[in-house]
CSV table of C-alpha atoms and ligand atoms in Angstrom, one decimal:
chain,number,residue,atom,x,y,z
A,1,MET,CA,12.7,-47.6,1.1
A,2,ALA,CA,14.1,-50.1,3.7
A,3,ALA,CA,12.8,-53.6,3.8
A,4,LEU,CA,10.6,-54.5,6.8
A,5,SER,CA,12.2,-55.8,9.9
A,6,ALA,CA,11.6,-59.4,10.7
A,7,SER,CA,9.2,-58.6,13.5
A,8,ALA,CA,7.2,-56.1,11.4
A,9,ALA,CA,7.0,-58.7,8.6
A,10,LYS,CA,5.7,-61.3,11.1
A,11,THR,CA,3.0,-58.9,12.4
A,12,LEU,CA,1.9,-58.0,8.9
A,13,TRP,CA,1.8,-61.7,8.0
A,14,GLN,CA,-0.4,-62.5,11.0
A,15,GLY,CA,-2.6,-59.5,10.4
A,16,ALA,CA,-3.2,-60.5,6.7
A,17,ILE,CA,-4.1,-64.1,7.8
A,18,ASP,CA,-6.6,-62.6,10.3
A,19,VAL,CA,-8.2,-60.4,7.6
A,20,LEU,CA,-8.7,-63.4,5.3
A,21,ARG,CA,-10.1,-65.5,8.2
A,22,GLU,CA,-12.5,-62.7,9.2
A,23,ASN,CA,-13.8,-62.5,5.6
A,24,ASP,CA,-13.9,-66.3,5.1
A,25,LEU,CA,-17.5,-67.5,4.6
A,26,GLY,CA,-16.6,-71.1,4.4
A,27,GLU,CA,-16.1,-71.9,0.7
A,28,TRP,CA,-15.3,-68.4,-0.5
A,29,THR,CA,-14.1,-65.0,0.9
A,30,ARG,CA,-16.0,-61.7,0.8
A,31,PRO,CA,-13.8,-58.8,-0.5
A,32,ALA,CA,-14.5,-56.8,2.7
A,33,PRO,CA,-16.6,-57.1,5.9
A,34,SER,CA,-19.5,-54.7,5.0
A,35,LEU,CA,-19.2,-52.9,1.7
A,36,TYR,CA,-18.9,-56.1,-0.4
A,37,PRO,CA,-20.9,-59.0,1.0
A,38,HIS,CA,-20.8,-61.4,-2.0
A,39,GLN,CA,-18.1,-63.2,-3.9
A,40,TRP,CA,-16.3,-61.1,-6.5
A,41,SER,CA,-14.5,-62.8,-9.4
A,42,TRP,CA,-11.1,-61.2,-9.6
A,43,ASP,CA,-11.0,-60.6,-5.8
A,44,SER,CA,-11.3,-64.3,-5.3
A,45,ALA,CA,-8.5,-65.0,-7.8
A,46,PHE,CA,-6.1,-62.7,-5.9
A,47,ILE,CA,-7.4,-64.2,-2.6
A,48,ALA,CA,-6.5,-67.7,-3.8
A,49,ILE,CA,-3.0,-66.5,-4.6
A,50,GLY,CA,-2.6,-65.2,-1.0
A,51,LEU,CA,-4.3,-68.3,0.5
A,52,SER,CA,-2.0,-70.6,-1.5
A,53,HIS,CA,0.7,-69.8,1.0
A,54,VAL,CA,-1.3,-70.8,4.1
A,55,ASN,CA,-3.9,-73.3,2.9
A,56,PRO,CA,-3.7,-74.5,-0.7
A,57,ALA,CA,-6.8,-76.7,-0.3
A,58,ARG,CA,-8.8,-73.7,0.8
A,59,ALA,CA,-7.3,-71.6,-2.1
A,60,LEU,CA,-8.7,-74.2,-4.6
A,61,ARG,CA,-12.1,-74.1,-2.9
A,62,GLU,CA,-12.2,-70.4,-3.4
A,63,LEU,CA,-11.9,-70.9,-7.2
A,64,ARG,CA,-14.3,-73.9,-7.1
A,65,ALA,CA,-16.9,-71.8,-5.4
A,66,LEU,CA,-16.6,-69.1,-8.0
A,67,LEU,CA,-16.9,-71.6,-10.9
A,68,ARG,CA,-20.3,-72.7,-9.4
A,69,GLY,CA,-21.5,-69.4,-10.8
A,70,GLN,CA,-20.0,-70.0,-14.3
A,71,TRP,CA,-22.5,-69.6,-17.2
A,72,ALA,CA,-23.2,-72.2,-19.8
A,73,ASP,CA,-21.5,-70.0,-22.4
A,74,GLY,CA,-18.3,-70.1,-20.3
A,75,ARG,CA,-18.4,-66.6,-18.8
A,76,ILE,CA,-17.5,-66.2,-15.1
A,77,PRO,CA,-19.7,-63.5,-13.7
A,78,HIS,CA,-18.2,-60.6,-11.7
A,79,ILE,CA,-20.4,-61.3,-8.7
A,80,VAL,CA,-21.7,-64.7,-7.4
A,81,PHE,CA,-24.4,-63.7,-4.9
A,82,ASN,CA,-24.5,-65.0,-1.4
A,83,PRO,CA,-28.0,-66.6,-1.0
A,84,LEU,CA,-27.8,-65.9,2.8
A,85,THR,CA,-27.4,-62.1,2.3
A,86,ARG,CA,-30.5,-59.9,2.0
A,87,GLU,CA,-31.2,-58.5,-1.4
A,88,ASP,CA,-30.7,-55.0,-0.3
A,89,ALA,CA,-27.3,-55.6,1.3
A,90,TYR,CA,-25.6,-54.6,-1.9
A,91,PHE,CA,-26.9,-52.7,-5.0
A,92,PRO,CA,-27.4,-53.9,-7.7
A,93,GLY,CA,-28.5,-57.2,-6.2
A,94,PRO,CA,-29.6,-60.4,-8.1
A,95,SER,CA,-33.1,-59.2,-8.9
A,96,ARG,CA,-31.8,-56.0,-10.6
A,97,TRP,CA,-29.4,-58.1,-12.7
A,98,SER,CA,-32.4,-60.5,-13.5
A,99,CYS,CA,-30.1,-62.8,-15.5
A,100,LEU,CA,-32.4,-65.9,-15.5
A,101,PRO,CA,-35.7,-64.0,-16.2
A,102,VAL,CA,-34.3,-62.5,-19.3
A,103,GLY,CA,-33.2,-65.9,-20.6
A,104,ALA,CA,-29.4,-65.7,-20.0
A,105,PRO,CA,-27.5,-69.0,-19.8
A,106,ALA,CA,-26.9,-68.4,-16.1
A,107,PRO,CA,-27.0,-71.1,-13.4
A,108,ARG,CA,-30.2,-71.4,-11.3
A,109,GLU,CA,-28.1,-71.5,-8.3
A,110,PRO,CA,-26.1,-69.5,-7.2
A,111,LEU,CA,-27.5,-66.3,-8.7
A,112,THR,CA,-25.0,-64.1,-10.4
A,113,SER,CA,-24.4,-60.7,-12.1
A,114,GLY,CA,-24.3,-60.6,-15.9
A,115,ILE,CA,-20.9,-59.1,-16.5
A,116,CYS,CA,-17.2,-60.2,-16.0
A,117,GLN,CA,-14.0,-59.0,-14.5
A,118,PRO,CA,-10.3,-59.5,-15.6
A,119,PRO,CA,-9.3,-63.2,-15.8
A,120,VAL,CA,-6.7,-63.4,-13.0
A,121,HIS,CA,-7.9,-67.0,-12.2
A,122,ALA,CA,-5.4,-68.9,-14.3
A,123,LEU,CA,-2.6,-67.0,-12.5
A,124,ALA,CA,-3.9,-68.4,-9.3
A,125,LEU,CA,-4.3,-71.9,-10.5
A,126,HIS,CA,-0.8,-71.9,-11.9
A,127,ALA,CA,0.6,-70.5,-8.6
A,128,ILE,CA,-1.1,-73.3,-6.7
A,129,LEU,CA,0.1,-76.0,-9.1
A,130,ASP,CA,3.6,-74.6,-8.7
A,131,LEU,CA,3.7,-75.1,-5.0
A,132,PRO,CA,6.5,-77.6,-4.1
A,133,GLU,CA,4.0,-79.9,-2.2
A,134,ILE,CA,1.7,-80.4,-5.2
A,135,GLY,CA,3.1,-83.2,-7.3
A,136,PRO,CA,1.1,-85.7,-9.5
A,137,GLN,CA,0.5,-87.9,-6.5
A,138,ALA,CA,-0.9,-85.2,-4.3
A,139,PRO,CA,-4.7,-85.1,-3.8
A,140,LEU,CA,-4.7,-81.4,-4.7
A,141,TRP,CA,-3.3,-82.2,-8.1
A,142,HIS,CA,-6.6,-83.8,-9.0
A,143,GLU,CA,-8.5,-80.8,-7.8
A,144,VAL,CA,-6.4,-78.5,-10.0
A,145,ALA,CA,-7.1,-80.9,-12.9
A,146,ASP,CA,-10.9,-80.6,-12.1
A,147,LEU,CA,-10.8,-76.8,-12.2
A,148,TYR,CA,-8.8,-76.6,-15.4
A,149,PRO,CA,-11.7,-77.3,-17.9
A,150,GLY,CA,-13.8,-74.5,-16.4
A,151,LEU,CA,-11.0,-72.0,-16.9
A,152,LEU,CA,-10.4,-73.2,-20.4
A,153,ARG,CA,-14.1,-72.6,-21.2
A,154,TRP,CA,-13.8,-69.1,-19.6
A,155,HIS,CA,-10.8,-68.3,-21.8
A,156,ARG,CA,-12.7,-69.5,-24.9
A,157,TYR,CA,-15.7,-67.3,-24.0
A,158,LEU,CA,-13.4,-64.3,-23.8
A,159,ALA,CA,-11.5,-65.0,-26.9
A,160,SER,CA,-14.6,-65.7,-29.1
A,161,SER,CA,-17.3,-63.4,-27.6
A,162,ARG,CA,-15.3,-60.5,-26.5
A,163,ASP,CA,-12.8,-60.4,-29.4
A,164,PRO,CA,-14.9,-61.8,-32.3
A,165,ASP,CA,-12.7,-60.2,-34.9
A,166,SER,CA,-9.4,-61.4,-33.4
A,167,GLN,CA,-7.9,-58.0,-32.7
A,168,GLY,CA,-6.2,-59.4,-29.6
A,169,LEU,CA,-8.2,-57.0,-27.4
A,170,ILE,CA,-11.1,-57.7,-25.1
A,171,THR,CA,-14.3,-55.6,-25.4
A,172,ILE,CA,-15.8,-54.5,-22.1
A,173,TYR,CA,-19.5,-53.5,-21.7
A,174,HIS,CA,-19.3,-51.7,-18.4
A,175,PRO,CA,-16.6,-49.9,-16.3
A,176,TRP,CA,-17.2,-52.5,-13.6
A,177,GLU,CA,-15.9,-55.1,-16.0
A,178,SER,CA,-12.5,-53.4,-16.0
A,179,GLY,CA,-12.4,-53.6,-12.2
A,180,THR,CA,-11.1,-50.0,-12.2
A,181,ASP,CA,-14.7,-48.7,-12.0
A,182,ASN,CA,-14.4,-45.0,-11.6
A,183,SER,CA,-11.1,-44.5,-13.4
A,184,PRO,CA,-10.7,-41.5,-15.7
A,185,ARG,CA,-10.2,-44.2,-18.4
A,186,TRP,CA,-14.0,-44.4,-18.6
A,187,ASP,CA,-15.0,-40.7,-18.4
A,188,ALA,CA,-15.3,-40.0,-22.1
A,189,PRO,CA,-17.1,-43.2,-23.1
A,190,LEU,CA,-19.4,-42.9,-20.1
A,191,ALA,CA,-20.2,-39.3,-20.9
A,192,ARG,CA,-21.6,-40.6,-24.2
A,193,VAL,CA,-24.1,-42.9,-22.5
A,194,GLY,CA,-27.6,-41.4,-22.5
A,195,VAL,CA,-29.6,-42.6,-19.5
A,196,GLY,CA,-33.0,-43.9,-20.4
A,197,ASP,CA,-36.1,-44.7,-18.3
A,198,MET,CA,-35.4,-47.1,-15.5
A,199,PRO,CA,-36.9,-48.1,-12.2
A,200,PRO,CA,-35.7,-46.0,-9.2
A,201,TYR,CA,-33.0,-47.3,-7.0
A,202,THR,CA,-31.2,-46.6,-3.8
A,203,ARG,CA,-27.4,-46.7,-3.6
A,204,ARG,CA,-26.1,-49.0,-0.8
A,205,ASP,CA,-22.4,-48.2,-1.1
A,206,LEU,CA,-22.7,-44.8,0.4
A,207,ALA,CA,-24.0,-46.2,3.7
A,208,HIS,CA,-20.7,-48.1,4.2
A,209,VAL,CA,-18.1,-45.4,3.5
A,210,ILE,CA,-16.7,-42.7,5.7
A,211,ASP,CA,-16.6,-40.0,3.0
A,212,PRO,CA,-19.1,-40.3,0.1
A,213,SER,CA,-17.0,-37.9,-2.0
A,214,HIS,CA,-14.5,-40.8,-2.3
A,215,ARG,CA,-17.1,-42.9,-4.2
A,216,PRO,CA,-18.5,-42.4,-7.7
A,217,THR,CA,-21.0,-39.6,-8.1
A,218,ASP,CA,-24.8,-40.1,-8.5
A,219,ALA,CA,-24.5,-39.1,-12.2
A,220,GLU,CA,-21.9,-41.9,-12.7
A,221,TYR,CA,-24.1,-44.4,-10.8
A,222,ASP,CA,-27.1,-43.5,-13.0
A,223,ARG,CA,-25.0,-44.5,-16.0
A,224,TYR,CA,-23.7,-47.7,-14.3
A,225,ILE,CA,-27.2,-48.8,-13.6
A,226,TRP,CA,-28.5,-47.8,-17.0
A,227,LEU,CA,-25.8,-49.9,-18.6
A,228,VAL,CA,-27.1,-52.9,-16.5
A,229,GLU,CA,-30.6,-52.1,-17.9
A,230,SER,CA,-29.2,-52.0,-21.4
A,231,LEU,CA,-27.4,-55.4,-21.0
A,232,LYS,CA,-30.6,-56.9,-19.6
A,233,LEU,CA,-32.6,-55.6,-22.6
A,234,ALA,CA,-30.1,-57.4,-24.8
A,235,GLY,CA,-30.7,-60.6,-22.8
A,236,TYR,CA,-26.9,-60.5,-22.1
A,237,VAL,CA,-26.4,-61.9,-25.6
A,238,ASP,CA,-23.0,-60.7,-26.9
A,239,GLU,CA,-24.1,-60.5,-30.6
A,240,VAL,CA,-27.0,-58.2,-29.6
A,241,ILE,CA,-24.8,-56.2,-27.2
A,242,ARG,CA,-22.3,-55.6,-29.9
A,243,GLU,CA,-25.1,-54.0,-32.1
A,244,ARG,CA,-26.6,-51.6,-29.7
A,245,HIS,CA,-25.1,-51.3,-26.3
A,246,PRO,CA,-23.9,-47.8,-25.6
A,247,PHE,CA,-20.6,-48.7,-23.8
A,248,ARG,CA,-18.1,-50.8,-25.8
A,249,VAL,CA,-14.4,-50.3,-25.1
A,250,LYS,CA,-11.3,-52.3,-25.9
A,251,ASP,CA,-9.6,-52.6,-22.5
A,252,ALA,CA,-5.8,-52.8,-22.6
A,253,LEU,CA,-5.3,-53.9,-19.0
A,254,PHE,CA,-7.9,-56.6,-19.2
A,255,SER,CA,-6.4,-57.8,-22.4
A,256,ALA,CA,-2.8,-57.9,-20.9
A,257,ILE,CA,-4.1,-59.9,-17.9
A,258,PHE,CA,-5.7,-62.2,-20.4
A,259,ALA,CA,-2.4,-62.7,-22.3
A,260,ALA,CA,-0.7,-63.5,-19.0
A,261,ALA,CA,-3.5,-65.8,-18.0
A,262,ASN,CA,-3.3,-67.7,-21.3
A,263,ALA,CA,0.4,-68.3,-20.7
A,264,ALA,CA,-0.4,-69.5,-17.1
A,265,LEU,CA,-3.1,-71.8,-18.3
A,266,ALA,CA,-0.9,-73.2,-21.0
A,267,ALA,CA,1.7,-74.0,-18.3
A,268,VAL,CA,-1.0,-75.7,-16.3
A,269,ALA,CA,-2.1,-77.7,-19.4
A,270,ASN,CA,1.4,-78.7,-19.9
A,271,ARG,CA,1.9,-80.0,-16.4
A,272,LEU,CA,-1.5,-81.8,-16.5
A,273,ASN,CA,-0.5,-83.4,-19.8
A,274,ARG,CA,-3.5,-82.1,-21.6
A,275,PRO,CA,-3.8,-82.5,-25.4
A,276,SER,CA,-1.3,-80.5,-27.4
A,277,SER,CA,-4.1,-78.9,-29.3
A,278,GLU,CA,-5.2,-77.1,-26.1
A,279,ARG,CA,-1.7,-76.0,-25.3
A,280,ASP,CA,-1.3,-74.7,-28.8
A,281,GLU,CA,-4.6,-72.9,-28.6
A,282,LEU,CA,-3.6,-71.2,-25.3
A,283,ALA,CA,-0.2,-70.3,-26.7
A,284,GLU,CA,-1.9,-68.7,-29.7
A,285,LEU,CA,-4.2,-66.7,-27.5
A,286,GLU,CA,-1.3,-65.4,-25.5
A,287,ASP,CA,0.4,-64.3,-28.7
A,288,ARG,CA,-2.7,-62.7,-30.2
A,289,PHE,CA,-3.4,-60.7,-27.0
A,290,SER,CA,0.2,-59.7,-26.6
A,291,ARG,CA,0.1,-58.3,-30.1
A,292,GLY,CA,-3.2,-56.6,-29.4
A,293,VAL,CA,-1.9,-54.9,-26.3
A,294,GLY,CA,1.4,-54.0,-28.0
A,295,ALA,CA,-0.6,-52.2,-30.7
A,296,CYS,CA,-2.2,-50.0,-28.0
A,297,TRP,CA,1.1,-48.4,-27.1
A,298,SER,CA,1.1,-44.6,-27.5
A,299,GLU,CA,4.7,-43.4,-28.2
A,300,SER,CA,3.7,-39.8,-27.2
A,301,LEU,CA,2.2,-40.8,-23.8
A,302,GLY,CA,4.5,-43.7,-23.2
A,303,LEU,CA,1.4,-45.8,-22.2
A,304,ALA,CA,-0.9,-48.4,-23.6
A,305,LEU,CA,-4.3,-46.8,-24.3
A,306,ASP,CA,-7.8,-48.3,-24.2
A,307,PHE,CA,-9.9,-47.8,-27.4
A,308,ASP,CA,-13.4,-46.5,-27.4
A,309,LEU,CA,-15.3,-48.5,-30.1
A,310,ARG,CA,-18.1,-46.1,-30.4
A,311,ALA,CA,-16.0,-43.0,-30.8
A,312,ARG,CA,-13.4,-45.0,-32.8
A,313,ALA,CA,-10.6,-43.3,-30.8
A,314,PRO,CA,-8.0,-44.2,-28.2
A,315,ILE,CA,-8.7,-42.9,-24.7
A,316,GLU,CA,-5.9,-40.5,-23.8
A,317,VAL,CA,-5.6,-40.5,-20.1
A,318,LYS,CA,-2.6,-41.3,-17.9
A,319,THR,CA,-3.4,-44.2,-15.5
A,320,PHE,CA,-1.6,-47.2,-14.2
A,321,ALA,CA,-3.5,-49.3,-16.7
A,322,GLY,CA,-1.2,-47.9,-19.4
A,323,LEU,CA,1.6,-49.9,-17.9
A,324,ALA,CA,-0.2,-53.1,-19.0
A,325,PRO,CA,2.6,-54.2,-21.4
A,326,LEU,CA,4.6,-55.1,-18.3
A,327,LEU,CA,2.1,-57.9,-17.6
A,328,LEU,CA,2.7,-59.6,-21.0
A,329,PRO,CA,5.0,-62.6,-20.7
A,330,ARG,CA,6.5,-61.9,-24.2
A,331,PRO,CA,5.9,-58.4,-25.4
A,332,ALA,CA,7.3,-57.2,-28.7
A,333,GLY,CA,10.5,-55.2,-28.9
A,334,GLY,CA,11.5,-53.2,-25.9
A,335,LEU,CA,8.0,-52.6,-24.6
A,336,ALA,CA,8.6,-54.2,-21.2
A,337,ASP,CA,11.7,-52.0,-20.8
A,338,GLU,CA,9.8,-48.9,-21.7
A,339,ALA,CA,6.8,-49.7,-19.4
A,340,ALA,CA,9.2,-50.5,-16.5
A,341,ALA,CA,11.1,-47.2,-17.0
A,342,ARG,CA,7.7,-45.4,-17.1
A,343,LEU,CA,6.6,-47.2,-13.8
A,344,GLU,CA,9.6,-45.7,-11.9
A,345,SER,CA,9.3,-42.3,-13.7
A,346,ALA,CA,8.4,-39.0,-12.0
A,347,GLU,CA,4.7,-39.5,-13.1
A,348,PHE,CA,4.2,-42.8,-11.4
A,349,ALA,CA,6.2,-44.4,-8.5
A,350,GLY,CA,8.9,-41.7,-8.8
A,351,HIS,CA,6.5,-38.8,-8.4
A,352,PRO,CA,8.0,-36.3,-6.0
A,353,SER,CA,4.8,-35.7,-4.0
A,354,LEU,CA,4.1,-39.3,-3.1
A,355,GLY,CA,4.1,-40.4,0.5
A,356,PHE,CA,5.3,-43.8,-0.5
A,357,PRO,CA,7.0,-44.7,-3.8
A,358,VAL,CA,4.2,-46.9,-5.0
A,359,VAL,CA,2.2,-46.7,-8.3
A,360,PRO,CA,-0.9,-44.4,-8.0
A,361,SER,CA,-4.0,-45.4,-9.9
A,362,THR,CA,-3.9,-42.1,-11.9
A,363,VAL,CA,-0.9,-39.8,-12.6
A,364,PRO,CA,-1.0,-37.0,-10.1
A,365,ASN,CA,-2.5,-33.8,-11.5
A,366,SER,CA,-3.3,-35.4,-14.9
A,367,VAL,CA,-6.8,-35.1,-16.3
A,368,GLY,CA,-9.4,-36.8,-14.1
A,369,PHE,CA,-7.0,-37.2,-11.1
A,370,ARG,CA,-8.5,-36.8,-7.7
A,371,PRO,CA,-6.3,-38.0,-4.8
A,372,ALA,CA,-8.9,-39.6,-2.6
A,373,THR,CA,-11.5,-40.7,-5.1
A,374,TYR,CA,-12.2,-44.3,-6.1
A,375,TRP,CA,-9.7,-45.4,-8.8
A,376,ARG,CA,-8.9,-41.7,-9.7
A,377,GLY,CA,-5.6,-41.3,-7.8
A,378,PRO,CA,-5.3,-43.5,-4.7
A,379,SER,CA,-2.9,-46.4,-4.8
A,380,TRP,CA,-4.2,-49.9,-4.7
A,381,PRO,CA,-1.7,-52.4,-3.3
A,382,VAL,CA,-3.2,-55.3,-5.3
A,383,MET,CA,-2.7,-53.5,-8.6
A,384,ASN,CA,0.9,-52.7,-7.5
A,385,TRP,CA,1.2,-56.5,-6.9
A,386,LEU,CA,0.2,-57.1,-10.6
A,387,LEU,CA,2.9,-54.6,-11.8
A,388,TRP,CA,5.5,-56.1,-9.4
A,389,ARG,CA,4.8,-59.5,-10.9
A,390,GLY,CA,5.3,-58.0,-14.3
A,391,LEU,CA,8.6,-56.5,-13.3
A,392,ARG,CA,9.8,-59.8,-11.9
A,393,GLN,CA,8.8,-61.7,-15.0
A,394,HIS,CA,11.0,-59.4,-17.1
A,395,GLY,CA,14.0,-59.8,-14.7
A,396,LYS,CA,13.7,-56.3,-13.3
A,397,LEU,CA,14.5,-57.6,-9.9
A,398,ASP,CA,15.8,-54.4,-8.3
A,399,ALA,CA,12.8,-52.4,-9.4
A,400,ALA,CA,10.5,-55.2,-8.3
A,401,GLN,CA,12.1,-55.2,-4.9
A,402,ARG,CA,11.8,-51.4,-4.5
A,403,LEU,CA,8.1,-51.6,-5.4
A,404,ARG,CA,7.5,-54.5,-3.0
A,405,ASP,CA,9.3,-52.8,-0.1
A,406,ALA,CA,7.5,-49.6,-0.6
A,407,ASN,CA,4.1,-51.3,-0.6
A,408,LEU,CA,5.0,-53.3,2.4
A,409,ALA,CA,6.1,-50.2,4.2
A,410,LEU,CA,2.7,-48.6,3.3
A,411,LEU,CA,0.8,-51.6,4.6
A,412,ALA,CA,2.9,-51.8,7.8
A,413,GLN,CA,1.8,-48.3,9.0
A,414,PRO,CA,-0.1,-48.7,12.3
A,415,ALA,CA,-3.4,-47.4,10.9
A,416,ALA,CA,-3.2,-49.1,7.5
A,417,GLU,CA,-5.5,-52.0,8.5
A,418,PHE,CA,-5.2,-53.6,5.0
A,419,ALA,CA,-7.3,-50.8,3.5
A,420,GLU,CA,-8.9,-51.0,0.1
A,421,TYR,CA,-6.8,-48.1,-1.2
A,422,PHE,CA,-4.4,-45.4,0.0
A,423,HIS,CA,-4.1,-41.6,-0.4
A,424,PRO,CA,-1.1,-41.2,-2.8
A,425,PHE,CA,0.4,-38.1,-1.1
A,426,THR,CA,-0.1,-39.0,2.6
A,427,GLY,CA,-0.4,-42.8,2.7
A,428,GLU,CA,-3.7,-42.4,4.6
A,429,PRO,CA,-5.9,-45.6,4.4
A,430,LEU,CA,-9.1,-45.1,2.4
A,431,GLY,CA,-12.2,-47.1,1.5
A,432,SER,CA,-13.0,-50.3,3.2
A,433,ARG,CA,-10.7,-51.6,6.0
A,434,HIS,CA,-9.8,-55.3,6.1
A,435,GLN,CA,-10.0,-55.7,2.4
A,436,SER,CA,-9.2,-59.3,1.4
A,437,TRP,CA,-7.2,-58.7,-1.7
A,438,THR,CA,-4.9,-56.2,0.1
A,439,ALA,CA,-4.2,-58.9,2.7
A,440,ALA,CA,-3.7,-61.5,-0.1
A,441,ALA,CA,-1.2,-59.3,-1.9
A,442,ALA,CA,0.7,-58.8,1.4
A,443,LEU,CA,0.9,-62.5,2.0
A,444,ASP,CA,2.3,-63.2,-1.4
A,445,TRP,CA,4.9,-60.4,-1.1
A,446,LEU,CA,5.9,-61.7,2.3
A,447,ALA,CA,6.0,-65.3,1.1
A,448,GLN,CA,8.0,-64.6,-2.0
A,449,GLY,CA,10.9,-63.0,0.0
A,450,ASP,CA,13.5,-60.8,-1.8
A,451,LYS,CA,14.1,-63.2,-4.7
B,501,2M8,C1,-15.2,-52.5,-6.7
B,501,2M8,O1,-16.3,-52.7,-7.6
B,501,2M8,C2,-17.7,-52.9,-7.1
B,501,2M8,C3,-18.5,-53.2,-8.4
B,501,2M8,O2,-18.1,-54.4,-9.0
B,501,2M8,C4,-18.3,-51.7,-6.4
B,501,2M8,O3,-17.7,-50.6,-6.5
B,501,2M8,O4,-19.3,-51.9,-5.8
B,501,2M8,C5,-14.0,-52.5,-7.6
B,501,2M8,O5,-12.9,-52.1,-6.8
B,501,2M8,C6,-13.7,-53.9,-8.1
B,501,2M8,O6,-12.5,-54.0,-8.8
B,501,2M8,C7,-13.7,-54.9,-7.0
B,501,2M8,O7,-13.6,-56.2,-7.5
B,501,2M8,C8,-14.9,-54.8,-6.1
B,501,2M8,C9,-14.8,-55.7,-4.8
B,501,2M8,O8,-13.6,-55.5,-4.2
B,501,2M8,O9,-15.2,-53.5,-5.7
């Protein structure tokens, strides 16, 4: 797919800046104009990476605002609620999560959810610190230094509470923690969740979407909300959750992102001249999680698989998350080569029916695939960005450029409007329009050029 013309690139660049400006609420950015009115954790990390190219000070404020929601135990919640937004603008809102009333070590202000999302934040902090204008004398240098301890505490929470037996794999408690909510990855473990008695609720997401069949079903939502009730009953205490919560899965993609984030935070620690014990700790975490993800590789599927702790079995589905080893800075053996080859194979970006040769969220026509449904088939530019970053880090520059050009061509379609996700066969925009992280990914792709 040909690279964009200079004028198309300029139009896309300006459009992306406009989307981030439209969603900018001062200190943080909402993921989209109406469907997502609060601050989401990994969205903000991707947004900070995009903003670093236009306003690094604002990019750091994005992370600072998120850290205001950090819990005393170090966890960064997946949503930091906007106090100016009505409780019913998004469901579940702060009172349904009820973190403070059940005694969780959550801040009084701002109110937050009680679960996490993948730790992309250190990638953002590292990207900002790497900007040529940020040297030790620059004011922003000190702001980076101020944010570092919060991220270190976050990584320590994940390493200790979500991987207590040092397998090098993060346990998630809810499909929302994976960020790939409705992916076929979660069908089997979710099917095992029995829904108990809980207060009635009204879904808000369906009011904002053009076609409700693109969103999770009511049965799936019942389980999502029941899992929130179960976490609440456990007081959000990890030790209790581990004993009795009905959804506990080792997430390969989350773990690979964590390995990459530890390498990034170690690089930040190095630049900031932090004690060598911290740098060693982060390097060890990178190594532990690289080994953990490597051990998830299925030779027969050619993918890394998540592991259902309740069923004690790997989850055999074919989704983009299986390409996770590409994100590891130092994977064992030839794993990065295998994952890179898989990415361009006829099941992923090389699938003959694709409208644009980008990576779909689920392998077309595999179990659980639905082309227009949330995380079940459509392609997500920001996830393609993560994989592109992985290709580049392993020196696969031609493949990286092909993936970047194909994504930019998808986004440059006149109707694309920085949509949340795209139909894999037609390239039709789906979900929210003006989605912040789609704009952020476009900015980074355009800023990085063809290197
Ligand atoms: C989606 O998730 C939220 C729940 O967290 C939702 O469906 O309401 C996911 O795409 C998630 O990865 C993303 O962070 C969030 C906001 O963009 O929306």
